[in-house]
Amino acid sequence: MMSGVILGGAVLNGTNLFAASLSGSSSLTTASFAGAEMRDADLTNANLEHARFDGAIIEGADFSSSTLPFASFVGARMYAAKFDQAKLWEADFSRTALPTVDFNKAELTRSDFSGASLHSCVFSMANIDACIFTGATLVQVDLSGYVGTPVDLPQPAAPV
């Protein structure tokens, strides 16, 4: 357990963070987790402003109530990750696979989902104002009660 740790600017690329607990970490700003394996990691209430998760494997990780403005997840593989009530304004999820990811009540203003694959995701009551969904694929996505005016939001497809 690494609760409350300060790793601002740390380079943890390719690191295995299986079930790591970084919950409540006051400063992980600008940290790079590119290519890291983050299965079941606990990053709740963490400050991850400008953090990079490009190409990371993020399965079952919990980012609930974390602060992640300007974070980058380009090309990451996510499964069942939780961003419940997280602050993700201007985050980059372009070209990212996001099956069963939970963005319930998340603040996603101006985030980029261009070319992302969203399957069974939850955006219930999330702020998706000015989010970009150009070329994104949405299948069985819960958009109930979302707030804002997204850009190029396609209609979610039914399962095949």
Coordinates of C-alpha atoms in Angstrom, one line a residue, residues 25-156:
S25 CA -2.0 10.4 -3.2
S26 CA -1.7 14.1 -3.0
S27 CA 0.7 14.5 -5.9
L28 CA 1.0 12.2 -8.9
T29 CA 0.9 15.2 -11.2
T30 CA 2.8 14.7 -14.5
A31 CA 3.6 11.1 -13.5
S32 CA 3.9 8.8 -16.5
F33 CA 2.3 5.3 -16.4
A34 CA 2.7 4.7 -20.1
G35 CA 2.5 0.9 -20.8
A36 CA 2.0 0.1 -17.1
E37 CA -0.2 -2.8 -16.0
M38 CA -2.7 -1.4 -13.6
R39 CA -5.1 -4.3 -12.9
D40 CA -7.2 -3.7 -9.8
A41 CA -5.2 -0.6 -8.8
D42 CA -6.8 1.8 -6.4
L43 CA -6.3 5.4 -7.4
T44 CA -9.3 6.9 -5.7
N45 CA -9.0 10.5 -4.5
A46 CA -5.6 10.9 -6.2
N47 CA -4.3 14.0 -7.8
L48 CA -3.2 12.9 -11.3
E49 CA -3.2 16.2 -13.2
H50 CA -1.3 15.9 -16.6
A51 CA -0.6 12.2 -15.8
R52 CA 0.1 9.9 -18.8
F53 CA -1.4 6.4 -19.1
D54 CA -0.8 6.0 -22.9
G55 CA -0.8 2.3 -23.9
A56 CA -1.4 1.2 -20.3
I57 CA -3.5 -1.9 -19.4
I58 CA -6.1 -0.6 -16.9
E59 CA -8.4 -3.4 -15.8
G60 CA -10.7 -3.0 -12.8
A61 CA -8.7 0.1 -11.7
D62 CA -10.6 2.6 -9.6
F63 CA -10.1 6.3 -10.2
S64 CA -13.3 7.4 -8.4
S65 CA -13.2 11.0 -7.1
S66 CA -9.7 11.5 -8.5
T67 CA -8.5 14.7 -10.2
L68 CA -7.2 14.0 -13.7
P69 CA -7.4 17.1 -15.8
F70 CA -5.3 17.0 -19.0
A71 CA -4.5 13.3 -18.4
S72 CA -3.7 11.2 -21.4
F73 CA -5.0 7.6 -22.0
V74 CA -4.2 7.4 -25.7
G75 CA -4.3 3.8 -26.9
A76 CA -4.8 2.4 -23.4
R77 CA -6.7 -0.8 -22.9
M78 CA -9.3 -0.4 -20.2
Y79 CA -11.8 -2.8 -18.9
A80 CA -14.2 -2.2 -16.0
A81 CA -12.3 0.9 -14.8
K82 CA -14.2 3.3 -12.6
F83 CA -14.1 7.1 -12.9
D84 CA -17.1 7.7 -10.7
Q85 CA -17.3 11.4 -9.9
A86 CA -13.7 12.0 -11.2
K87 CA -12.6 15.3 -12.6
L88 CA -11.3 14.6 -16.1
W89 CA -11.7 17.9 -18.0
E90 CA -9.7 17.9 -21.3
A91 CA -8.5 14.3 -20.8
D92 CA -7.4 12.4 -24.0
F93 CA -9.1 9.0 -24.5
S94 CA -8.6 9.0 -28.3
R95 CA -8.1 5.6 -29.9
T96 CA -8.7 3.9 -26.6
A97 CA -10.7 0.7 -26.0
L98 CA -13.1 1.4 -23.1
P99 CA -15.3 -1.6 -22.5
T100 CA -17.6 -1.4 -19.4
V101 CA -15.9 1.8 -18.1
D102 CA -17.9 3.8 -15.6
F103 CA -17.9 7.6 -15.9
N104 CA -20.9 8.1 -13.6
K105 CA -21.2 11.7 -12.6
A106 CA -17.7 12.4 -14.0
E107 CA -16.6 15.9 -15.1
L108 CA -15.4 15.3 -18.7
T109 CA -15.7 18.8 -20.2
R110 CA -13.7 19.1 -23.5
S111 CA -12.3 15.5 -23.2
D112 CA -11.4 13.8 -26.5
F113 CA -12.9 10.3 -27.3
S114 CA -12.1 10.5 -31.0
G115 CA -11.8 7.0 -32.5
A116 CA -12.4 5.4 -29.1
S117 CA -14.4 2.2 -28.8
L118 CA -17.0 2.5 -26.0
H119 CA -18.9 -0.7 -25.2
S120 CA -21.3 -0.9 -22.3
C121 CA -19.9 2.3 -20.7
V122 CA -21.8 4.4 -18.3
F123 CA -22.0 8.2 -18.7
S124 CA -25.0 8.6 -16.4
M125 CA -25.2 12.2 -15.1
A126 CA -21.7 13.0 -16.5
N127 CA -20.8 16.4 -17.8
I128 CA -19.7 15.7 -21.4
D129 CA -19.9 19.3 -22.6
A130 CA -17.7 19.9 -25.7
C131 CA -16.4 16.4 -25.5
I132 CA -15.2 15.2 -28.9
F133 CA -16.6 11.8 -30.1
T134 CA -15.6 12.0 -33.8
G135 CA -15.2 8.5 -35.2
A136 CA -16.0 6.9 -31.9
T137 CA -18.0 3.7 -31.7
L138 CA -20.6 3.5 -29.0
V139 CA -22.4 0.2 -28.3
Q140 CA -24.9 -0.1 -25.4
V141 CA -23.7 3.1 -23.8
D142 CA -25.7 4.6 -20.9
L143 CA -26.0 8.3 -21.6
S144 CA -28.9 8.9 -19.2
G145 CA -29.0 12.4 -17.7
Y146 CA -25.8 13.6 -19.2
V147 CA -25.1 17.3 -19.1
G148 CA -23.7 19.5 -21.9
T149 CA -23.4 19.5 -25.7
P150 CA -20.9 17.0 -27.0
V151 CA -19.3 17.2 -30.5
D152 CA -20.2 14.5 -33.0
L153 CA -21.8 12.2 -30.5
P154 CA -23.0 9.1 -32.5
Q155 CA -26.2 7.3 -31.5
P156 CA -25.2 4.2 -29.4

